[in-house]
Amino acid sequence: MGRFPFSVVLFAVLSSCLATSADRVYEVTTYGCSFDKSSSNYCEPVALEVGNLDAGAAPGSNFELIDWYITLPVDEDGDGKVDTVKESELASGYEHSEYFYTGTDGGMVFVSPISSVTTSGSSYARSELREMLRRGNTSYSTKGVGKNNWVFGNSSSQASAGGVNGILRATLAVNHVTTTGESYQKGRVIIGQIHANDDEPVRLYYRKLPGNAKGSIYIAHEVLDGNDKWFELIGSRSDSASNPSDGIALDEVFSYEIMVNGDQLRVVIMRDGKEYVEQIVDMSNSGYDDPDQYMYFKAGVYNQNKSGDDTDYVQATFYALENSHIGYDD
């Protein structure tokens, strides 16, 4: 579940109700708590604490990475594709000296320059983890509704999936963002996602413009085969945004939590000494209850600039990372 070496546990009582899909009746699964702050059963957000990180160890020694693989912004084997490192190798001490390594403070560092190899489905480069619930068991397919991926609690395919609903928590700092290129691409990076078959139920952005001292946080929710819906949590996503008074500076440590509970999505940003900021998105009409839709989390840096100088880059350091699902046994 990506929780080593941290000891935060979610105590959740499962609840369900009946729903129908075509001629079938199935249960809608939830964590048994509510996103309504006035409820006595409110789902309290959790900011991960930083454990004892060893600056001399590989990321796989400080973090449980057996249920992740990484996509890197390079093609060092010359096969014309981005390089990926699967779960077992990643958990056994893999590092890349430029794009994925342990920092001097023990954090897990992700770096992605603009001039890089990209995946076939994107023109933007990344150094990014992809959730793999199969935990190195290659008999499970990486794609499709199966034991490697999870589904929402309003899907009728719950019994076939590796988990139901999900929580992704991270504590991190964004260290560098791009300062060159087209105005609409400067300074933006995706630091967390839920990815479906082809669309993204949520993309979590950090953006700091060159003239500002602090950055903004916002999300995009993509309706299945539809358009993005945008929600600003801190500051503005505008290309000409002024410095956000309550923004997050480079190298400032903060936490995020992405939680799916049935057909509801919540993203929470947490900082020491400040009230947390949250955004709830109703996904009941977004199409992800389709029984063929499967999900996986992503975390790291997904550079959202392809127009700047070749050497310009994004970088973030993760100090804690946790993923969990109903029915997923680590």
Short mmCIF file of N, CA and C in Angstrom, two decimals, residues 66-223:
data_model
loop_
_atom_site.label_atom_id
_atom_site.label_comp_id
_atom_site.label_asym_id
_atom_site.label_seq_id
_atom_site.Cartn_x
_atom_site.Cartn_y
_atom_site.Cartn_z
N ILE A 66 6.99 -1.27 -4.06
CA ILE A 66 6.67 -2.52 -4.73
C ILE A 66 5.33 -2.44 -5.47
N ASP A 67 4.48 -1.47 -5.14
CA ASP A 67 3.24 -1.33 -5.91
C ASP A 67 3.25 -0.06 -6.77
N TRP A 68 4.45 0.26 -7.30
CA TRP A 68 4.59 1.36 -8.26
C TRP A 68 5.62 0.98 -9.32
N TYR A 69 5.45 1.51 -10.54
CA TYR A 69 6.58 1.57 -11.46
C TYR A 69 6.77 3.01 -11.86
N ILE A 70 7.92 3.32 -12.46
CA ILE A 70 8.22 4.70 -12.81
C ILE A 70 8.46 4.85 -14.30
N THR A 71 7.96 5.95 -14.85
CA THR A 71 8.26 6.37 -16.22
C THR A 71 9.26 7.50 -16.14
N LEU A 72 10.36 7.38 -16.89
CA LEU A 72 11.43 8.37 -16.86
C LEU A 72 11.52 9.13 -18.18
N PRO A 73 12.04 10.34 -18.17
CA PRO A 73 12.08 11.16 -19.39
C PRO A 73 13.31 10.88 -20.25
N VAL A 74 13.64 9.59 -20.42
CA VAL A 74 14.82 9.21 -21.19
C VAL A 74 14.53 7.95 -22.01
N ASP A 75 15.38 7.70 -22.99
CA ASP A 75 15.36 6.47 -23.78
C ASP A 75 16.78 5.94 -23.85
N GLU A 76 17.27 5.44 -22.74
CA GLU A 76 18.67 5.02 -22.66
C GLU A 76 18.93 3.68 -23.32
N ASP A 77 17.86 2.88 -23.53
CA ASP A 77 18.07 1.61 -24.22
C ASP A 77 17.87 1.73 -25.73
N GLY A 78 17.51 2.93 -26.20
CA GLY A 78 17.45 3.19 -27.63
C GLY A 78 16.35 2.49 -28.39
N ASP A 79 15.26 2.14 -27.70
CA ASP A 79 14.18 1.44 -28.39
C ASP A 79 13.11 2.38 -28.92
N GLY A 80 13.35 3.70 -28.82
CA GLY A 80 12.39 4.67 -29.33
C GLY A 80 11.24 4.95 -28.39
N LYS A 81 11.30 4.45 -27.17
CA LYS A 81 10.24 4.64 -26.19
C LYS A 81 10.84 5.17 -24.89
N VAL A 82 9.99 5.77 -24.08
CA VAL A 82 10.46 6.20 -22.76
C VAL A 82 10.85 4.97 -21.94
N ASP A 83 11.82 5.15 -21.07
CA ASP A 83 12.23 4.05 -20.21
C ASP A 83 11.30 3.94 -19.01
N THR A 84 10.95 2.72 -18.68
CA THR A 84 10.15 2.45 -17.48
C THR A 84 10.87 1.42 -16.63
N VAL A 85 10.67 1.52 -15.34
CA VAL A 85 11.28 0.58 -14.40
C VAL A 85 10.15 -0.06 -13.61
N LYS A 86 10.05 -1.38 -13.68
CA LYS A 86 8.95 -2.10 -13.06
C LYS A 86 9.11 -2.21 -11.55
N GLU A 87 8.05 -2.71 -10.92
CA GLU A 87 7.94 -2.67 -9.46
C GLU A 87 9.11 -3.32 -8.73
N SER A 88 9.45 -4.54 -9.10
CA SER A 88 10.47 -5.28 -8.35
C SER A 88 11.82 -4.60 -8.40
N GLU A 89 12.21 -4.11 -9.58
CA GLU A 89 13.49 -3.41 -9.71
C GLU A 89 13.46 -2.08 -8.96
N LEU A 90 12.33 -1.40 -9.04
CA LEU A 90 12.20 -0.11 -8.37
C LEU A 90 12.33 -0.27 -6.86
N ALA A 91 11.72 -1.33 -6.33
CA ALA A 91 11.75 -1.56 -4.89
C ALA A 91 13.08 -2.11 -4.40
N SER A 92 13.92 -2.55 -5.34
CA SER A 92 15.18 -3.21 -4.97
C SER A 92 16.40 -2.30 -5.09
N GLY A 93 16.18 -0.99 -5.13
CA GLY A 93 17.31 -0.08 -5.08
C GLY A 93 17.59 0.71 -6.33
N TYR A 94 16.65 0.71 -7.29
CA TYR A 94 16.89 1.46 -8.52
C TYR A 94 16.95 2.97 -8.25
N GLU A 95 17.88 3.63 -8.91
CA GLU A 95 17.98 5.09 -8.92
C GLU A 95 18.42 5.55 -10.31
N HIS A 96 18.07 6.76 -10.67
CA HIS A 96 18.63 7.41 -11.85
C HIS A 96 19.30 8.69 -11.36
N SER A 97 20.54 8.87 -11.71
CA SER A 97 21.33 9.96 -11.12
C SER A 97 20.80 11.35 -11.45
N GLU A 98 20.04 11.47 -12.55
CA GLU A 98 19.53 12.78 -12.95
C GLU A 98 18.05 12.98 -12.66
N TYR A 99 17.25 11.92 -12.78
CA TYR A 99 15.80 12.11 -12.82
C TYR A 99 15.02 11.42 -11.71
N PHE A 100 15.67 10.52 -10.93
CA PHE A 100 14.97 9.84 -9.84
C PHE A 100 16.01 9.34 -8.85
N TYR A 101 16.09 9.99 -7.70
CA TYR A 101 17.16 9.67 -6.76
C TYR A 101 16.80 10.16 -5.36
N THR A 102 17.63 9.79 -4.40
CA THR A 102 17.45 10.25 -3.02
C THR A 102 18.21 11.55 -2.81
N GLY A 103 17.52 12.56 -2.27
CA GLY A 103 18.14 13.85 -2.03
C GLY A 103 18.98 13.85 -0.76
N THR A 104 19.64 14.94 -0.52
CA THR A 104 20.52 15.05 0.65
C THR A 104 19.75 15.01 1.97
N ASP A 105 18.44 15.26 1.91
CA ASP A 105 17.60 15.19 3.11
C ASP A 105 16.84 13.87 3.20
N GLY A 106 17.13 12.94 2.29
CA GLY A 106 16.48 11.64 2.31
C GLY A 106 15.21 11.55 1.50
N GLY A 107 14.73 12.68 0.97
CA GLY A 107 13.52 12.68 0.17
C GLY A 107 13.71 12.00 -1.18
N MET A 108 12.60 11.63 -1.79
CA MET A 108 12.58 10.98 -3.10
C MET A 108 12.40 12.05 -4.16
N VAL A 109 13.43 12.28 -4.98
CA VAL A 109 13.47 13.40 -5.90
C VAL A 109 13.07 12.96 -7.31
N PHE A 110 12.15 13.72 -7.91
CA PHE A 110 11.72 13.51 -9.29
C PHE A 110 12.10 14.75 -10.10
N VAL A 111 12.71 14.56 -11.27
CA VAL A 111 13.11 15.66 -12.14
C VAL A 111 12.70 15.34 -13.57
N SER A 112 12.14 16.33 -14.27
CA SER A 112 11.79 16.14 -15.68
C SER A 112 12.04 17.41 -16.46
N PRO A 113 13.03 17.40 -17.37
CA PRO A 113 13.29 18.57 -18.21
C PRO A 113 12.30 18.66 -19.37
N ILE A 114 12.28 19.79 -20.04
CA ILE A 114 11.39 19.97 -21.18
C ILE A 114 11.83 19.11 -22.35
N SER A 115 13.13 19.16 -22.68
CA SER A 115 13.65 18.41 -23.82
C SER A 115 13.87 16.97 -23.41
N SER A 116 12.84 16.16 -23.55
CA SER A 116 12.90 14.77 -23.09
C SER A 116 12.05 13.89 -23.99
N VAL A 117 12.25 12.59 -23.83
CA VAL A 117 11.39 11.61 -24.49
C VAL A 117 10.04 11.59 -23.77
N THR A 118 8.96 11.41 -24.53
CA THR A 118 7.62 11.38 -23.94
C THR A 118 6.95 10.05 -24.25
N THR A 119 5.88 9.76 -23.51
CA THR A 119 5.11 8.56 -23.78
C THR A 119 4.31 8.74 -25.06
N SER A 120 3.80 7.63 -25.61
CA SER A 120 3.07 7.69 -26.87
C SER A 120 1.77 8.47 -26.75
N GLY A 121 1.23 8.56 -25.54
CA GLY A 121 -0.05 9.24 -25.36
C GLY A 121 0.06 10.68 -24.93
N SER A 122 1.28 11.24 -24.90
CA SER A 122 1.45 12.61 -24.42
C SER A 122 2.64 13.26 -25.11
N SER A 123 2.60 14.59 -25.19
CA SER A 123 3.73 15.35 -25.72
C SER A 123 4.50 16.05 -24.60
N TYR A 124 4.17 15.72 -23.35
CA TYR A 124 4.85 16.28 -22.19
C TYR A 124 5.67 15.20 -21.50
N ALA A 125 6.82 15.59 -20.97
CA ALA A 125 7.73 14.64 -20.32
C ALA A 125 7.39 14.47 -18.84
N ARG A 126 7.87 13.37 -18.28
CA ARG A 126 7.55 13.10 -16.88
C ARG A 126 8.62 12.22 -16.22
N SER A 127 8.72 12.37 -14.92
CA SER A 127 9.36 11.40 -14.03
C SER A 127 8.28 11.09 -13.00
N GLU A 128 7.57 10.01 -13.20
CA GLU A 128 6.30 9.83 -12.50
C GLU A 128 6.05 8.36 -12.19
N LEU A 129 5.58 8.11 -10.97
CA LEU A 129 5.19 6.78 -10.55
C LEU A 129 3.80 6.44 -11.06
N ARG A 130 3.61 5.17 -11.40
CA ARG A 130 2.30 4.65 -11.80
C ARG A 130 1.97 3.50 -10.85
N GLU A 131 0.80 3.57 -10.22
CA GLU A 131 0.40 2.55 -9.26
C GLU A 131 0.24 1.19 -9.93
N MET A 132 0.74 0.14 -9.26
CA MET A 132 0.69 -1.23 -9.77
C MET A 132 0.28 -2.15 -8.63
N LEU A 133 -1.01 -2.43 -8.51
CA LEU A 133 -1.50 -3.23 -7.40
C LEU A 133 -1.05 -4.69 -7.50
N ARG A 134 -0.56 -5.11 -8.64
CA ARG A 134 -0.10 -6.50 -8.79
C ARG A 134 1.17 -6.78 -7.99
N ARG A 135 1.91 -5.73 -7.59
CA ARG A 135 3.07 -5.86 -6.71
C ARG A 135 4.12 -6.83 -7.28
N GLY A 136 4.42 -6.70 -8.56
CA GLY A 136 5.44 -7.51 -9.18
C GLY A 136 4.96 -8.83 -9.75
N ASN A 137 3.71 -9.18 -9.55
CA ASN A 137 3.16 -10.42 -10.09
C ASN A 137 2.78 -10.20 -11.56
N THR A 138 3.67 -10.57 -12.45
CA THR A 138 3.48 -10.27 -13.88
C THR A 138 2.43 -11.15 -14.55
N SER A 139 1.83 -12.07 -13.81
CA SER A 139 0.73 -12.84 -14.39
C SER A 139 -0.53 -11.99 -14.53
N TYR A 140 -0.56 -10.85 -13.83
CA TYR A 140 -1.69 -9.94 -13.94
C TYR A 140 -1.40 -8.90 -15.03
N SER A 141 -2.36 -8.66 -15.89
CA SER A 141 -2.21 -7.65 -16.93
C SER A 141 -2.16 -6.26 -16.31
N THR A 142 -1.36 -5.38 -16.92
CA THR A 142 -1.26 -4.02 -16.39
C THR A 142 -2.52 -3.22 -16.68
N LYS A 143 -3.22 -3.54 -17.77
CA LYS A 143 -4.39 -2.78 -18.18
C LYS A 143 -5.67 -3.57 -17.90
N GLY A 144 -6.79 -2.87 -17.95
CA GLY A 144 -8.08 -3.51 -17.80
C GLY A 144 -8.55 -3.60 -16.36
N VAL A 145 -9.82 -3.96 -16.21
CA VAL A 145 -10.38 -4.19 -14.87
C VAL A 145 -9.86 -5.54 -14.40
N GLY A 146 -8.93 -5.49 -13.48
CA GLY A 146 -8.30 -6.70 -12.97
C GLY A 146 -7.54 -6.38 -11.71
N LYS A 147 -6.70 -7.30 -11.28
CA LYS A 147 -6.04 -7.18 -9.98
C LYS A 147 -4.95 -6.12 -9.94
N ASN A 148 -4.57 -5.55 -11.08
CA ASN A 148 -3.56 -4.50 -11.07
C ASN A 148 -4.15 -3.11 -10.88
N ASN A 149 -5.44 -2.96 -11.08
CA ASN A 149 -6.08 -1.65 -11.05
C ASN A 149 -7.30 -1.66 -10.14
N TRP A 150 -7.88 -0.50 -9.88
CA TRP A 150 -9.02 -0.39 -8.99
C TRP A 150 -10.17 0.31 -9.69
N VAL A 151 -11.33 0.28 -9.06
CA VAL A 151 -12.53 0.90 -9.62
C VAL A 151 -13.20 1.76 -8.56
N PHE A 152 -14.08 2.63 -9.02
CA PHE A 152 -14.87 3.44 -8.10
C PHE A 152 -15.93 2.57 -7.43
N GLY A 153 -16.40 3.05 -6.27
CA GLY A 153 -17.37 2.30 -5.50
C GLY A 153 -18.75 2.23 -6.12
N ASN A 154 -18.98 2.97 -7.21
CA ASN A 154 -20.26 2.88 -7.92
C ASN A 154 -20.13 2.07 -9.20
N SER A 155 -19.03 1.34 -9.36
CA SER A 155 -18.84 0.46 -10.52
C SER A 155 -19.41 -0.92 -10.22
N SER A 156 -19.97 -1.55 -11.24
CA SER A 156 -20.47 -2.92 -11.08
C SER A 156 -19.37 -3.96 -11.25
N SER A 157 -18.12 -3.52 -11.47
CA SER A 157 -16.99 -4.44 -11.70
C SER A 157 -16.12 -4.61 -10.45
N GLN A 158 -16.65 -4.27 -9.29
CA GLN A 158 -15.83 -4.28 -8.08
C GLN A 158 -15.19 -5.64 -7.78
N ALA A 159 -15.93 -6.71 -8.02
CA ALA A 159 -15.44 -8.04 -7.67
C ALA A 159 -14.23 -8.45 -8.51
N SER A 160 -14.06 -7.84 -9.67
CA SER A 160 -12.96 -8.21 -10.57
C SER A 160 -11.72 -7.35 -10.38
N ALA A 161 -11.84 -6.27 -9.62
CA ALA A 161 -10.76 -5.29 -9.51
C ALA A 161 -9.82 -5.60 -8.35
N GLY A 162 -8.66 -4.95 -8.38
CA GLY A 162 -7.68 -5.11 -7.32
C GLY A 162 -8.02 -4.33 -6.06
N GLY A 163 -8.96 -3.40 -6.17
CA GLY A 163 -9.39 -2.60 -5.04
C GLY A 163 -10.58 -1.74 -5.43
N VAL A 164 -11.21 -1.16 -4.43
CA VAL A 164 -12.38 -0.31 -4.65
C VAL A 164 -12.16 1.02 -3.93
N ASN A 165 -12.54 2.11 -4.60
CA ASN A 165 -12.27 3.45 -4.08
C ASN A 165 -10.76 3.60 -3.82
N GLY A 166 -10.34 4.75 -3.33
CA GLY A 166 -8.91 4.90 -3.13
C GLY A 166 -8.54 6.18 -2.42
N ILE A 167 -7.37 6.14 -1.77
CA ILE A 167 -6.80 7.31 -1.11
C ILE A 167 -5.32 7.39 -1.49
N LEU A 168 -4.91 8.53 -1.99
CA LEU A 168 -3.50 8.81 -2.25
C LEU A 168 -3.10 9.98 -1.37
N ARG A 169 -2.07 9.76 -0.55
CA ARG A 169 -1.57 10.81 0.33
C ARG A 169 -0.09 11.02 0.06
N ALA A 170 0.33 12.27 0.10
CA ALA A 170 1.75 12.58 -0.10
C ALA A 170 2.12 13.82 0.70
N THR A 171 3.35 13.84 1.16
CA THR A 171 3.96 15.03 1.73
C THR A 171 5.19 15.34 0.88
N LEU A 172 5.29 16.57 0.41
CA LEU A 172 6.29 16.90 -0.61
C LEU A 172 6.61 18.38 -0.62
N ALA A 173 7.60 18.73 -1.43
CA ALA A 173 7.91 20.12 -1.76
C ALA A 173 8.21 20.19 -3.24
N VAL A 174 7.67 21.18 -3.92
CA VAL A 174 8.06 21.45 -5.30
C VAL A 174 9.30 22.34 -5.25
N ASN A 175 10.36 21.90 -5.89
CA ASN A 175 11.65 22.61 -5.79
C ASN A 175 11.92 23.55 -6.95
N HIS A 176 11.40 23.22 -8.13
CA HIS A 176 11.69 24.03 -9.32
C HIS A 176 10.58 23.85 -10.33
N VAL A 177 10.22 24.95 -11.01
CA VAL A 177 9.26 24.90 -12.11
C VAL A 177 9.86 25.66 -13.29
N THR A 178 9.26 25.47 -14.46
CA THR A 178 9.80 26.11 -15.66
C THR A 178 9.53 27.61 -15.64
N THR A 179 10.42 28.35 -16.27
CA THR A 179 10.30 29.82 -16.34
C THR A 179 10.35 30.33 -17.77
N THR A 180 10.49 29.42 -18.74
CA THR A 180 10.58 29.82 -20.15
C THR A 180 9.43 29.19 -20.93
N GLY A 181 9.24 29.66 -22.18
CA GLY A 181 8.22 29.07 -23.04
C GLY A 181 6.97 29.92 -23.15
N GLU A 182 5.94 29.32 -23.75
CA GLU A 182 4.66 30.00 -23.92
C GLU A 182 4.07 30.34 -22.55
N SER A 183 3.38 31.47 -22.49
CA SER A 183 2.87 31.95 -21.20
C SER A 183 1.92 30.95 -20.55
N TYR A 184 1.14 30.23 -21.36
CA TYR A 184 0.16 29.32 -20.78
C TYR A 184 0.79 28.03 -20.26
N GLN A 185 2.09 27.82 -20.55
CA GLN A 185 2.76 26.61 -20.10
C GLN A 185 3.78 26.85 -18.99
N LYS A 186 4.14 28.08 -18.76
CA LYS A 186 5.18 28.38 -17.76
C LYS A 186 4.75 27.98 -16.35
N GLY A 187 5.67 27.39 -15.64
CA GLY A 187 5.51 27.21 -14.20
C GLY A 187 4.56 26.14 -13.73
N ARG A 188 4.02 25.33 -14.62
CA ARG A 188 3.01 24.37 -14.19
C ARG A 188 3.54 22.93 -14.22
N VAL A 189 3.13 22.15 -13.23
CA VAL A 189 3.53 20.76 -13.11
C VAL A 189 2.41 19.99 -12.41
N ILE A 190 2.17 18.77 -12.87
CA ILE A 190 1.20 17.88 -12.22
C ILE A 190 1.95 17.02 -11.21
N ILE A 191 1.45 16.99 -9.97
CA ILE A 191 2.13 16.28 -8.89
C ILE A 191 1.35 15.07 -8.38
N GLY A 192 0.14 14.85 -8.89
CA GLY A 192 -0.66 13.70 -8.51
C GLY A 192 -1.83 13.54 -9.46
N GLN A 193 -2.25 12.30 -9.68
CA GLN A 193 -3.35 12.04 -10.62
C GLN A 193 -4.12 10.79 -10.21
N ILE A 194 -5.37 10.74 -10.66
CA ILE A 194 -6.06 9.48 -10.87
C ILE A 194 -6.22 9.34 -12.38
N HIS A 195 -5.73 8.24 -12.92
CA HIS A 195 -5.83 8.00 -14.36
C HIS A 195 -6.80 6.85 -14.59
N ALA A 196 -7.68 7.01 -15.56
CA ALA A 196 -8.58 5.94 -15.98
C ALA A 196 -8.04 5.36 -17.29
N ASN A 197 -8.87 4.63 -18.03
CA ASN A 197 -8.44 4.02 -19.28
C ASN A 197 -7.74 5.04 -20.17
N ASP A 198 -8.42 6.13 -20.48
CA ASP A 198 -7.89 7.16 -21.37
C ASP A 198 -8.00 8.56 -20.79
N ASP A 199 -8.80 8.73 -19.78
CA ASP A 199 -9.07 10.05 -19.22
C ASP A 199 -8.55 10.13 -17.78
N GLU A 200 -8.62 11.34 -17.22
CA GLU A 200 -8.14 11.54 -15.86
C GLU A 200 -9.24 12.11 -14.98
N PRO A 201 -9.77 11.32 -14.06
CA PRO A 201 -10.75 11.85 -13.12
C PRO A 201 -10.21 13.02 -12.31
N VAL A 202 -8.89 13.04 -12.07
CA VAL A 202 -8.32 14.22 -11.42
C VAL A 202 -6.84 14.36 -11.78
N ARG A 203 -6.45 15.61 -12.02
CA ARG A 203 -5.04 15.99 -12.16
C ARG A 203 -4.79 17.12 -11.18
N LEU A 204 -3.78 16.97 -10.35
CA LEU A 204 -3.46 17.96 -9.33
C LEU A 204 -2.25 18.77 -9.78
N TYR A 205 -2.45 20.08 -9.93
CA TYR A 205 -1.42 20.98 -10.46
C TYR A 205 -0.84 21.87 -9.36
N TYR A 206 0.46 22.10 -9.47
CA TYR A 206 1.12 23.22 -8.79
C TYR A 206 1.61 24.14 -9.89
N ARG A 207 1.41 25.46 -9.70
CA ARG A 207 1.89 26.42 -10.70
C ARG A 207 2.41 27.69 -10.04
N LYS A 208 3.65 28.04 -10.38
CA LYS A 208 4.22 29.31 -9.92
C LYS A 208 4.74 30.07 -11.13
N LEU A 209 4.20 31.26 -11.35
CA LEU A 209 4.64 32.09 -12.47
C LEU A 209 5.97 32.75 -12.15
N PRO A 210 6.77 33.07 -13.18
CA PRO A 210 8.12 33.60 -12.95
C PRO A 210 8.19 34.83 -12.06
N GLY A 211 7.19 35.71 -12.13
CA GLY A 211 7.25 36.93 -11.34
C GLY A 211 6.69 36.82 -9.94
N ASN A 212 6.19 35.65 -9.59
CA ASN A 212 5.56 35.47 -8.29
C ASN A 212 6.46 34.72 -7.32
N ALA A 213 6.31 35.04 -6.04
CA ALA A 213 7.10 34.37 -5.01
C ALA A 213 6.47 33.05 -4.58
N LYS A 214 5.16 32.92 -4.80
CA LYS A 214 4.45 31.72 -4.36
C LYS A 214 3.63 31.14 -5.51
N GLY A 215 3.26 29.88 -5.35
CA GLY A 215 2.53 29.18 -6.38
C GLY A 215 1.10 28.85 -5.98
N SER A 216 0.31 28.48 -6.98
CA SER A 216 -1.09 28.13 -6.81
C SER A 216 -1.27 26.61 -6.89
N ILE A 217 -2.41 26.15 -6.39
CA ILE A 217 -2.80 24.75 -6.48
C ILE A 217 -4.20 24.69 -7.08
N TYR A 218 -4.37 23.85 -8.10
CA TYR A 218 -5.69 23.66 -8.69
C TYR A 218 -5.79 22.26 -9.26
N ILE A 219 -7.01 21.85 -9.59
CA ILE A 219 -7.23 20.52 -10.14
C ILE A 219 -8.05 20.61 -11.41
N ALA A 220 -7.93 19.57 -12.22
CA ALA A 220 -8.80 19.37 -13.38
C ALA A 220 -9.52 18.04 -13.20
N HIS A 221 -10.81 18.04 -13.45
CA HIS A 221 -11.60 16.81 -13.48
C HIS A 221 -12.09 16.62 -14.91
N GLU A 222 -11.67 15.52 -15.52
CA GLU A 222 -12.05 15.24 -16.90
C GLU A 222 -13.25 14.31 -16.92
N VAL A 223 -14.34 14.78 -17.48
CA VAL A 223 -15.52 13.94 -17.67
C VAL A 223 -15.20 12.92 -18.75
#
